[in-house]
mmCIF file of C-alpha atoms in Angstrom:
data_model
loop_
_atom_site.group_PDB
_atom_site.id
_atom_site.type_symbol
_atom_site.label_atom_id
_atom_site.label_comp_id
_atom_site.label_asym_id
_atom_site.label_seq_id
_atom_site.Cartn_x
_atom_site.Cartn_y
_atom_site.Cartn_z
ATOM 1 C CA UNK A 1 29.104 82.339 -145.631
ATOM 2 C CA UNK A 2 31.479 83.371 -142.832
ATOM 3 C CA UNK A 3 29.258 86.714 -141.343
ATOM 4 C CA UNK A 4 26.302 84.319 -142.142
ATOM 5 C CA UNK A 5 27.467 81.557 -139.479
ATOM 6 C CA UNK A 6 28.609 84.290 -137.521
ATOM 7 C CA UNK A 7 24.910 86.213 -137.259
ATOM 8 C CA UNK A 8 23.502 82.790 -136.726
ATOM 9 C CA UNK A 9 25.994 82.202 -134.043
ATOM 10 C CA UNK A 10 24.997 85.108 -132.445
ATOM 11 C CA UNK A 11 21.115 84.885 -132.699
ATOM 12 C CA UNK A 12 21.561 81.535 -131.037
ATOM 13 C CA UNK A 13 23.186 83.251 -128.162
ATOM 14 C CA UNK A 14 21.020 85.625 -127.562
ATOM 15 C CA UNK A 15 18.192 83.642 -127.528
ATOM 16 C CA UNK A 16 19.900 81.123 -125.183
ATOM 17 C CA UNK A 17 20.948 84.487 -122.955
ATOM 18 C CA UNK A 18 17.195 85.352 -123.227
ATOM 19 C CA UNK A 19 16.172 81.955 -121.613
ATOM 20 C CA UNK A 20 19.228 81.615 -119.212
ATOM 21 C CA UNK A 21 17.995 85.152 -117.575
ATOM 22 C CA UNK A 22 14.337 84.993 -117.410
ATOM 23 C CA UNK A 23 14.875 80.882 -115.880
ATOM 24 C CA UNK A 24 17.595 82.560 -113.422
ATOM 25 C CA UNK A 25 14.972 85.446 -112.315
ATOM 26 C CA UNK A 26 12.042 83.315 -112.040
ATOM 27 C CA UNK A 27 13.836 80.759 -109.727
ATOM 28 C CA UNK A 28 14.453 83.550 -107.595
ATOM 29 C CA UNK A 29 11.773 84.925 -107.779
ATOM 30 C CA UNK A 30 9.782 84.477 -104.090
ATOM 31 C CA UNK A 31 6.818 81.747 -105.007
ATOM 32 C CA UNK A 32 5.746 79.693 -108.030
ATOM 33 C CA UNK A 33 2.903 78.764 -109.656
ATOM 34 C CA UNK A 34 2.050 75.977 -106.946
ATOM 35 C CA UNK A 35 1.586 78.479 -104.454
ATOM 36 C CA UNK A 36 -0.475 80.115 -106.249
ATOM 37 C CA UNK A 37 -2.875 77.177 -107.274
ATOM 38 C CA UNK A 38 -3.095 75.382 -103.792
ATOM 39 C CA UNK A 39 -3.562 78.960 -102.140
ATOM 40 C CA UNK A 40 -6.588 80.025 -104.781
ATOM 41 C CA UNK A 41 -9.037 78.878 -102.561
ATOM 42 C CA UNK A 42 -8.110 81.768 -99.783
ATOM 43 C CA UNK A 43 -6.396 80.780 -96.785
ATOM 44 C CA UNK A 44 -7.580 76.509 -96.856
ATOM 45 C CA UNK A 45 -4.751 74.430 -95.433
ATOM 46 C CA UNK A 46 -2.455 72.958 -97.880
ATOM 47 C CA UNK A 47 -1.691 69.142 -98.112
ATOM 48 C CA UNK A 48 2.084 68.683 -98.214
ATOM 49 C CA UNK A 49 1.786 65.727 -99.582
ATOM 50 C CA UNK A 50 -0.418 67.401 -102.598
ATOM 51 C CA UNK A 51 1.793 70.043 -102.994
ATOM 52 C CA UNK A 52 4.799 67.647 -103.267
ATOM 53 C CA UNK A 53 2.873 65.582 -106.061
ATOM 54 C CA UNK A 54 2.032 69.100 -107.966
ATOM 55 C CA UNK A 55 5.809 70.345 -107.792
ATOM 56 C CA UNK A 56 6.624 66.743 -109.446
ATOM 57 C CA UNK A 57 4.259 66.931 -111.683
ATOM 58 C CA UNK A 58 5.421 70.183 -112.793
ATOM 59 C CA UNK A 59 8.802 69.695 -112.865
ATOM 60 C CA UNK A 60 9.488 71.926 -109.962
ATOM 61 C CA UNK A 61 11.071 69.632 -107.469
ATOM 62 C CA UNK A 62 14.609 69.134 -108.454
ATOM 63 C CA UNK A 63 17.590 71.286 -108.019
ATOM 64 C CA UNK A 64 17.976 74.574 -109.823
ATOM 65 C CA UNK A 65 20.825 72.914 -111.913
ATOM 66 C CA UNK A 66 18.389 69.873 -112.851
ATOM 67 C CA UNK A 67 15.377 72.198 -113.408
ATOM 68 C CA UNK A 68 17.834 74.369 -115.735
ATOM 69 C CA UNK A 69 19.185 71.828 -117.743
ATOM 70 C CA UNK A 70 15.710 69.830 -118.094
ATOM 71 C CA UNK A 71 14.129 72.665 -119.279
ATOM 72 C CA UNK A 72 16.811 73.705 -121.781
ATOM 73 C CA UNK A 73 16.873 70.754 -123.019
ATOM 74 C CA UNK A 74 12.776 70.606 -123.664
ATOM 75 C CA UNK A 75 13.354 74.115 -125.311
ATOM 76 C CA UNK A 76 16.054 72.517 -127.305
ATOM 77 C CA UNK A 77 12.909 70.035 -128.952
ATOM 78 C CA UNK A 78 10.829 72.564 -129.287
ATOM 79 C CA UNK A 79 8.821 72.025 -125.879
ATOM 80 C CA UNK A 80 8.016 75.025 -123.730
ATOM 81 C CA UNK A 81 6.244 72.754 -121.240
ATOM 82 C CA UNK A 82 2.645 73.413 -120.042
ATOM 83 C CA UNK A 83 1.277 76.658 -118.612
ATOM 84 C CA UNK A 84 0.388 75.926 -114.571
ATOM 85 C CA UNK A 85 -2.823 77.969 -114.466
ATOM 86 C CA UNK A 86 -4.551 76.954 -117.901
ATOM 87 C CA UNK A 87 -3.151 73.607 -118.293
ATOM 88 C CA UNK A 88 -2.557 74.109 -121.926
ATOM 89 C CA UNK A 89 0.621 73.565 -123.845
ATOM 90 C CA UNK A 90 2.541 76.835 -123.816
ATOM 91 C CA UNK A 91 3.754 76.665 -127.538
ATOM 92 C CA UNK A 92 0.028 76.419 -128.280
ATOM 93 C CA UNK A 93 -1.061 79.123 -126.219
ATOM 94 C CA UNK A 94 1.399 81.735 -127.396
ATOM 95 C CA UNK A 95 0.868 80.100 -131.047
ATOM 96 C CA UNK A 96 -2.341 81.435 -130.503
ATOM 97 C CA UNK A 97 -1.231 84.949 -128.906
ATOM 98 C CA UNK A 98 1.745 85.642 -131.240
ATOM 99 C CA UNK A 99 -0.831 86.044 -134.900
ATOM 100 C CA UNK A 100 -2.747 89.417 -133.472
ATOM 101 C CA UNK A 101 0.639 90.751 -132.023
ATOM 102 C CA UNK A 102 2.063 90.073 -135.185
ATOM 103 C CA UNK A 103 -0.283 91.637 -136.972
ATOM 104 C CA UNK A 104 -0.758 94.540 -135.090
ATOM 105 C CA UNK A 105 2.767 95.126 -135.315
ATOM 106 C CA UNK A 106 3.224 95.082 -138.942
ATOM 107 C CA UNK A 107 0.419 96.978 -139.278
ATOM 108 C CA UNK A 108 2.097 99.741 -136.959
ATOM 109 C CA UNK A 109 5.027 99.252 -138.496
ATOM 110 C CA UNK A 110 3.530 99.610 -142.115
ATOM 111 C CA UNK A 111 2.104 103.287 -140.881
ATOM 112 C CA UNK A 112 5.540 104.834 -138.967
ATOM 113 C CA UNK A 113 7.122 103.817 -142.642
ATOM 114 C CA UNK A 114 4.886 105.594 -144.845
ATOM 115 C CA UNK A 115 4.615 108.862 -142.577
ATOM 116 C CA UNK A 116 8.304 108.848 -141.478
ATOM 117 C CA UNK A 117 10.235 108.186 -144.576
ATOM 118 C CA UNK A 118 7.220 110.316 -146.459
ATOM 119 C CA UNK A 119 7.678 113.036 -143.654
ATOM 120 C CA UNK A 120 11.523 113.144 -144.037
ATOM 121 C CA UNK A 121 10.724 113.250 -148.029
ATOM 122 C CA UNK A 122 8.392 116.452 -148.127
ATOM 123 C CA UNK A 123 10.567 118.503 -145.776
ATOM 124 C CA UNK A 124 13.916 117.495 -147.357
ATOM 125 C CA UNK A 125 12.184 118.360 -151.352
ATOM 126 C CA UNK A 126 10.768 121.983 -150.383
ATOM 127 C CA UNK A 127 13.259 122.917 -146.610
ATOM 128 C CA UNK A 128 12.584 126.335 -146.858
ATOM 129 C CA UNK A 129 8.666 125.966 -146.941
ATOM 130 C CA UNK A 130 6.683 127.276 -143.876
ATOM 131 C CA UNK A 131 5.011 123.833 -143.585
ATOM 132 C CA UNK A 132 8.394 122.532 -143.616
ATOM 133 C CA UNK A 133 9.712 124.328 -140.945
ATOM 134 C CA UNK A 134 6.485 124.031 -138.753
ATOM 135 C CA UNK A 135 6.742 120.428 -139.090
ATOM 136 C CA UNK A 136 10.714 119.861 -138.217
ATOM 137 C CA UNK A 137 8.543 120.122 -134.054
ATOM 138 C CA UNK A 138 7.045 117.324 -135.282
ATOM 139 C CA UNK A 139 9.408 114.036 -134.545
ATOM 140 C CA UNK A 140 10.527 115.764 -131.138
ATOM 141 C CA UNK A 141 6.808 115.889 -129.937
ATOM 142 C CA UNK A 142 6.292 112.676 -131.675
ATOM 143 C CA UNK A 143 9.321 111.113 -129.553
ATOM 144 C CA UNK A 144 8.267 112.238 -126.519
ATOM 145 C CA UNK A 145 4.619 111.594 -126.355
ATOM 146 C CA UNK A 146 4.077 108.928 -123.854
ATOM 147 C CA UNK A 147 2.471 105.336 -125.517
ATOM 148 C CA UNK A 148 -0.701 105.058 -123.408
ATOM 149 C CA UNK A 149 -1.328 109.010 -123.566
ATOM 150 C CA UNK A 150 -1.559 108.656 -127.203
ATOM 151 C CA UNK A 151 -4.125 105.554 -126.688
ATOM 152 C CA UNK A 152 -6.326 107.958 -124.506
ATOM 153 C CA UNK A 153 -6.046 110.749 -127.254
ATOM 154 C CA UNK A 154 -7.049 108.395 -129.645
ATOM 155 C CA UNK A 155 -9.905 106.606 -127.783
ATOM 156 C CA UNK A 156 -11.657 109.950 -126.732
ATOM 157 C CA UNK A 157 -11.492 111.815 -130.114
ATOM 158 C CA UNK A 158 -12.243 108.961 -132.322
ATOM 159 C CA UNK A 159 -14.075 106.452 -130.483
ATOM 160 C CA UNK A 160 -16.109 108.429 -127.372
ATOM 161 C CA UNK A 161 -16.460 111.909 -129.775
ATOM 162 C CA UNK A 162 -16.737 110.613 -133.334
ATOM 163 C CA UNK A 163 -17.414 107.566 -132.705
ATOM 164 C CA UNK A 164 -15.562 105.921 -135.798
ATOM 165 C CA UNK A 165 -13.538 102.973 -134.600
ATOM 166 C CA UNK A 166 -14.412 100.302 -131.446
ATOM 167 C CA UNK A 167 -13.253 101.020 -128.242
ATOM 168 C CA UNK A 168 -11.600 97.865 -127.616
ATOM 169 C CA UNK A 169 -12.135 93.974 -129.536
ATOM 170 C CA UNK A 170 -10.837 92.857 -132.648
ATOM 171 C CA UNK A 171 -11.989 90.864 -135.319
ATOM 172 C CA UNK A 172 -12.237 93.805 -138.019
ATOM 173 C CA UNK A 173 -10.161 95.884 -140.066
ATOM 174 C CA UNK A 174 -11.079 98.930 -138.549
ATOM 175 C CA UNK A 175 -10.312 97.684 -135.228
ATOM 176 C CA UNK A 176 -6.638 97.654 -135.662
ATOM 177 C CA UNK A 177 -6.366 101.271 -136.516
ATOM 178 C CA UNK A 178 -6.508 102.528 -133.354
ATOM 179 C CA UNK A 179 -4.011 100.405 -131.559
ATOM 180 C CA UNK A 180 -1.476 100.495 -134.436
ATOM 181 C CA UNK A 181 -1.549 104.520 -134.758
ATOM 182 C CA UNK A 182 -0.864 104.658 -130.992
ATOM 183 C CA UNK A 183 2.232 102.755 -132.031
ATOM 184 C CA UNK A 184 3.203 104.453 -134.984
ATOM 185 C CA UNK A 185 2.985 107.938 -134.073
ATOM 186 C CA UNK A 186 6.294 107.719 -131.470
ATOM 187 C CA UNK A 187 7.930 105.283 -133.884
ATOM 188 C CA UNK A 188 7.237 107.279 -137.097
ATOM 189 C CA UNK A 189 8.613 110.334 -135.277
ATOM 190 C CA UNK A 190 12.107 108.111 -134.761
ATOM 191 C CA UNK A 191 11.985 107.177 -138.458
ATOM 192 C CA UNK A 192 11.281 110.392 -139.508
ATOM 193 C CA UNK A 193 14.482 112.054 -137.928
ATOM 194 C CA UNK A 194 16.698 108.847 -139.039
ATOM 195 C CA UNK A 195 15.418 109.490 -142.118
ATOM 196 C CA UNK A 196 15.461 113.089 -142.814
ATOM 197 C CA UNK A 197 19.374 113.201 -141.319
ATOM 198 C CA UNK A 198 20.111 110.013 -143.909
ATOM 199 C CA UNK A 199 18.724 111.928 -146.870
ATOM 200 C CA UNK A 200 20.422 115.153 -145.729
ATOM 201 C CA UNK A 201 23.809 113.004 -145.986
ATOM 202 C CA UNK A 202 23.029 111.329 -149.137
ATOM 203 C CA UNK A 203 22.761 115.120 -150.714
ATOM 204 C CA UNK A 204 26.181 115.910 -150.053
ATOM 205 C CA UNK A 205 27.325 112.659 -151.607
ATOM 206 C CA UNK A 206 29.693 113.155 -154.721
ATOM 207 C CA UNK A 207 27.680 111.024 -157.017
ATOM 208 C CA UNK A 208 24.346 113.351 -155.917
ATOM 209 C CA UNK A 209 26.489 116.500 -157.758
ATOM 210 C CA UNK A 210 27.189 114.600 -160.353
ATOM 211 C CA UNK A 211 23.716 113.776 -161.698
ATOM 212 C CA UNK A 212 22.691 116.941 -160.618
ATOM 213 C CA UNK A 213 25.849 118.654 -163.017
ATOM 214 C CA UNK A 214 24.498 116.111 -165.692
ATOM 215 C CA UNK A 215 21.071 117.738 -165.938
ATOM 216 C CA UNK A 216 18.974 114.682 -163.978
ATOM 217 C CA UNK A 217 16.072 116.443 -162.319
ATOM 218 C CA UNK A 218 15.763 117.321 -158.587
ATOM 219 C CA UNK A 219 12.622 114.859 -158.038
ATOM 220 C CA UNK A 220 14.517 111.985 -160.169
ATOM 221 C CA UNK A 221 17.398 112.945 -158.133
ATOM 222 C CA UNK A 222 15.580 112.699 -154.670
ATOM 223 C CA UNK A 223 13.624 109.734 -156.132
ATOM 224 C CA UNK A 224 16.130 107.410 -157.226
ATOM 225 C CA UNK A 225 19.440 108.501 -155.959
ATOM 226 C CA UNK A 226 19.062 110.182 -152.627
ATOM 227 C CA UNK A 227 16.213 108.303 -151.411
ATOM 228 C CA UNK A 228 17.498 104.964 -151.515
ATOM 229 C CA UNK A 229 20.564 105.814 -150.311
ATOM 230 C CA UNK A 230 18.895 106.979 -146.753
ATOM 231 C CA UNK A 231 16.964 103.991 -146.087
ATOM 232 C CA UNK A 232 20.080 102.108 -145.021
ATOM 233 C CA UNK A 233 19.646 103.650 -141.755
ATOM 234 C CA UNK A 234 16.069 103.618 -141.289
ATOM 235 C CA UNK A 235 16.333 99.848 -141.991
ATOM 236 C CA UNK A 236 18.281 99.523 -139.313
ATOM 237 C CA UNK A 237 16.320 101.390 -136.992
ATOM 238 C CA UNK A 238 13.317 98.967 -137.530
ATOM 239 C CA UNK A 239 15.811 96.221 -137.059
ATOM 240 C CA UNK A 240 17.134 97.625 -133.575
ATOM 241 C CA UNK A 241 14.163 98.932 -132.512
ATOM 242 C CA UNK A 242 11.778 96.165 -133.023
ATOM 243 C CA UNK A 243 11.557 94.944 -129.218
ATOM 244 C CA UNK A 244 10.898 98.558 -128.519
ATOM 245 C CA UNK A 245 7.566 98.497 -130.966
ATOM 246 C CA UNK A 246 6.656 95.192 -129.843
ATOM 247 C CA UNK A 247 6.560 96.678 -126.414
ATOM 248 C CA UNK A 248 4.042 99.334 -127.958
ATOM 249 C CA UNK A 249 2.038 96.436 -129.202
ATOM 250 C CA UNK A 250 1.699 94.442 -125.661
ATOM 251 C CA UNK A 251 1.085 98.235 -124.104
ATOM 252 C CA UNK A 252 -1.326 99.026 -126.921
ATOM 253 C CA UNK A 253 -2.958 95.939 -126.599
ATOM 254 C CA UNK A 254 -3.272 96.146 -122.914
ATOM 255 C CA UNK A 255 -4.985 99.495 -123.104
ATOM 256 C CA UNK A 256 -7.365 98.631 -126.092
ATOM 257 C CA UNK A 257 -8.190 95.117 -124.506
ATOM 258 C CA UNK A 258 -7.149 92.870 -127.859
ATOM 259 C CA UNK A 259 -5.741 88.917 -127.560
ATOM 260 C CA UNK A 260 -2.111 89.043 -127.904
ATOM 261 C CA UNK A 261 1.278 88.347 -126.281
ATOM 262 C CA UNK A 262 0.244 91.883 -123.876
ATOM 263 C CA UNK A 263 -2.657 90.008 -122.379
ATOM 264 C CA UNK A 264 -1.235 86.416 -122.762
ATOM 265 C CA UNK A 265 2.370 87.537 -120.527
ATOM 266 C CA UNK A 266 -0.282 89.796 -118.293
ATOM 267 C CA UNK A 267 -2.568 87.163 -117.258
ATOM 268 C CA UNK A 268 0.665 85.129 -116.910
ATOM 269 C CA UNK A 269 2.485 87.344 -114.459
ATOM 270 C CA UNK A 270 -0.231 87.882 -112.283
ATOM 271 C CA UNK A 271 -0.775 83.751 -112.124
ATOM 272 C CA UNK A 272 2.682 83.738 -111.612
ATOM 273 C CA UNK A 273 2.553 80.691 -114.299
ATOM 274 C CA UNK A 274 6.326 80.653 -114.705
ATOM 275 C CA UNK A 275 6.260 78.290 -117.732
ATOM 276 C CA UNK A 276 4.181 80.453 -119.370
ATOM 277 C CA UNK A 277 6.393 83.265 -118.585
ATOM 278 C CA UNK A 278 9.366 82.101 -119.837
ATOM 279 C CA UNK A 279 7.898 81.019 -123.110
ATOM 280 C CA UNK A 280 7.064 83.860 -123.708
ATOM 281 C CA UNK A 281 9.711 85.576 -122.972
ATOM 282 C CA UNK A 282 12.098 83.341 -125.261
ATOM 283 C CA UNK A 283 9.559 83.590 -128.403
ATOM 284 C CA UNK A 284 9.615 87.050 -127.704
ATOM 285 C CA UNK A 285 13.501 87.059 -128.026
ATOM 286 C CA UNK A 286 13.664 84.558 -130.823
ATOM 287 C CA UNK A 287 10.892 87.081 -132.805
ATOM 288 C CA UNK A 288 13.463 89.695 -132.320
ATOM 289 C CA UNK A 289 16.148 88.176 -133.259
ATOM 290 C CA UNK A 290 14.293 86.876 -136.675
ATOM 291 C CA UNK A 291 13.485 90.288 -137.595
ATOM 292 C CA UNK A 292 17.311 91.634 -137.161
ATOM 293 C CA UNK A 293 18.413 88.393 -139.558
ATOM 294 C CA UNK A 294 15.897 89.847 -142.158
ATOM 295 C CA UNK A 295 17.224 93.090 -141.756
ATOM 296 C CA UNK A 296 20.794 92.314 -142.308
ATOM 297 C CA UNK A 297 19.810 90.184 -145.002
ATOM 298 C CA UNK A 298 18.057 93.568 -146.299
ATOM 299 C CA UNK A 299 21.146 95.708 -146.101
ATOM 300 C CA UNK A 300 22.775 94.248 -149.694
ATOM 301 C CA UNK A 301 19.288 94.595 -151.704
ATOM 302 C CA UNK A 302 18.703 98.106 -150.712
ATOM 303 C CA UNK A 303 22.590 99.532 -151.030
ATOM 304 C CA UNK A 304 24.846 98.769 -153.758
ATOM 305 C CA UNK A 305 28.115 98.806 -151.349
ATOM 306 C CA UNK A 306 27.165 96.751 -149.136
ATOM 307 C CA UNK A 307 26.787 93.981 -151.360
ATOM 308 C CA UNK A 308 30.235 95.068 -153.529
ATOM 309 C CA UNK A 309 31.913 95.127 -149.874
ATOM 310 C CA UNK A 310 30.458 91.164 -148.980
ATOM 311 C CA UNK A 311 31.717 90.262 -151.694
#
């Protein structure tokens, strides 16, 4: 119960760090939203006394302590205010934005799984195979293949060439492929090393010799001693490195034009709608946070000692 109320602790903080930051930046940030509304018209004289009723209105008239802890408190029940530019509730409009990110996401999380962990699987069972040894480049490249050259890869060959997925939209199955392989391929490549080292450690483990001394098979042995023993770490790496495949997602979605968080924060930043901003910013920390709670939670089911050592 203790490193349960201690996680929580800490998710709280961050989350509150998240929203401390991004309301600190924005304040300081030269011109708001109401500049940017009264000023849409091109270069029409401003009524002071209109501007004044919009900053009230908005909330953005008060001193950066009262702004601070107004807002913190809304957050605290569950109000991110209303977006500047569309008028809309903000926790509506990224309720609506968060679903395709989400899904997208998964989805590209789903893929660098399978070909990372099955990746580190084939070359650890048969190392001294030439495909094995050709494919050790493979994570490196993976690694260091930039996100939107990928996308542009991907959109020629298979959209422009072939012809077999949209160019942009969603809506469909097939529509998702594109955008979550652009993803996967960097973060499969980071699995896929995690992996391969955590399975290359689990085969020098006592208990490995053992079952191999008692007769046990090498594929029972890599199937149901060595390779549950290496996900520990690749769990983790999804855990840490969720904000960093999110970030695929908005790029990714950016690039292939789908409705998400990517085009929601986009069309926010260049409205400068700073509630809109900020909310997303926060849900975007709190989503991160969420996932590393489910990971740790995730650390007893998958290895034994973990859960003999919490106890």
């Amino acid at each position: 119960m203790r490193r349960i109320a201690m996680r929580l602790a800490q998710a709280v903080l961050v989350v509150w760090g998240a929203f401390t930051v991004s309301f600190v930046v924005l304040y300081l940030v030269p011109g708001d939203s109401v500049s940017v509304m009264l000023n849409a018209g091109g270069g029409t004289a401003v009524d002071p006394e209109a501007e004044a009723r919009l900053r009230a209105d908005l909330g953005l008239d008060g001193s950066f302590l009262h702004r601070y802890l107004h807002d913190l408190g809304n957050y605290l029940h569950f109000d991110l205010g209303r977006s500047a530019d569309l008028g809309a509730s903000v926790g509506h409009l990224i309720g609506l934005a968060v679903p395709p990110t989400v899904a997208l996401t998964l989805c590209a999380m789903a893929m660098s799984v399978l070909f990372g962990v099955g990746f580190a699987v084939l070359v650890s069972r048969w190392p001294r195979s030439p495909l094995a040894r050709a494919a050790r480049i493979l994570p490196a490249f993976g690694n260091s293949v930039p996100t939107f050259w990928v996308a542009l890869i991907l959109l020629q060959l298979f959209s422009f060439n072939i012809r077999i997925f949209p160019v942009t939209g969603q809506g469909t199955w097939y529509a998702i492929v594109l955008p979550a392989v652009t993803i996967a391929i960097p973060y499969g490549a980071m699995i896929a090393q995690v992996a391969l080292d955590g399975i290359r450690r689990a085969q020098a483990e006592m208990y490995i010799m053992t079952a191999r001394a008692k007769g046990v098979g090498a594929t029972a042995v890599h199937l149901r001693h060595v390779l549950p023993s290496s996900l520990l770490p690749v769990v983790s790496v999804i855990g840490v490195n969720f904000g960093t495949l999110l970030a695929g997602a908005v790029i990714s979605e950016t690039i292939y034009s789908r409705q998400g968080l990517g085009s929601l924060m986009q069309t926010a930043v260049l409205q400068r709608d700073l509630p809109l901003v900020q909310g997303t910013i926060v849900v975007t920390a709190a989503m991160f946070v969420l996932v590393n709670l489910v990971t740790d939670a995730a650390y007893p089911l998958i290895d034994p000692r973990v859960r003999r050592a919490a106890r």
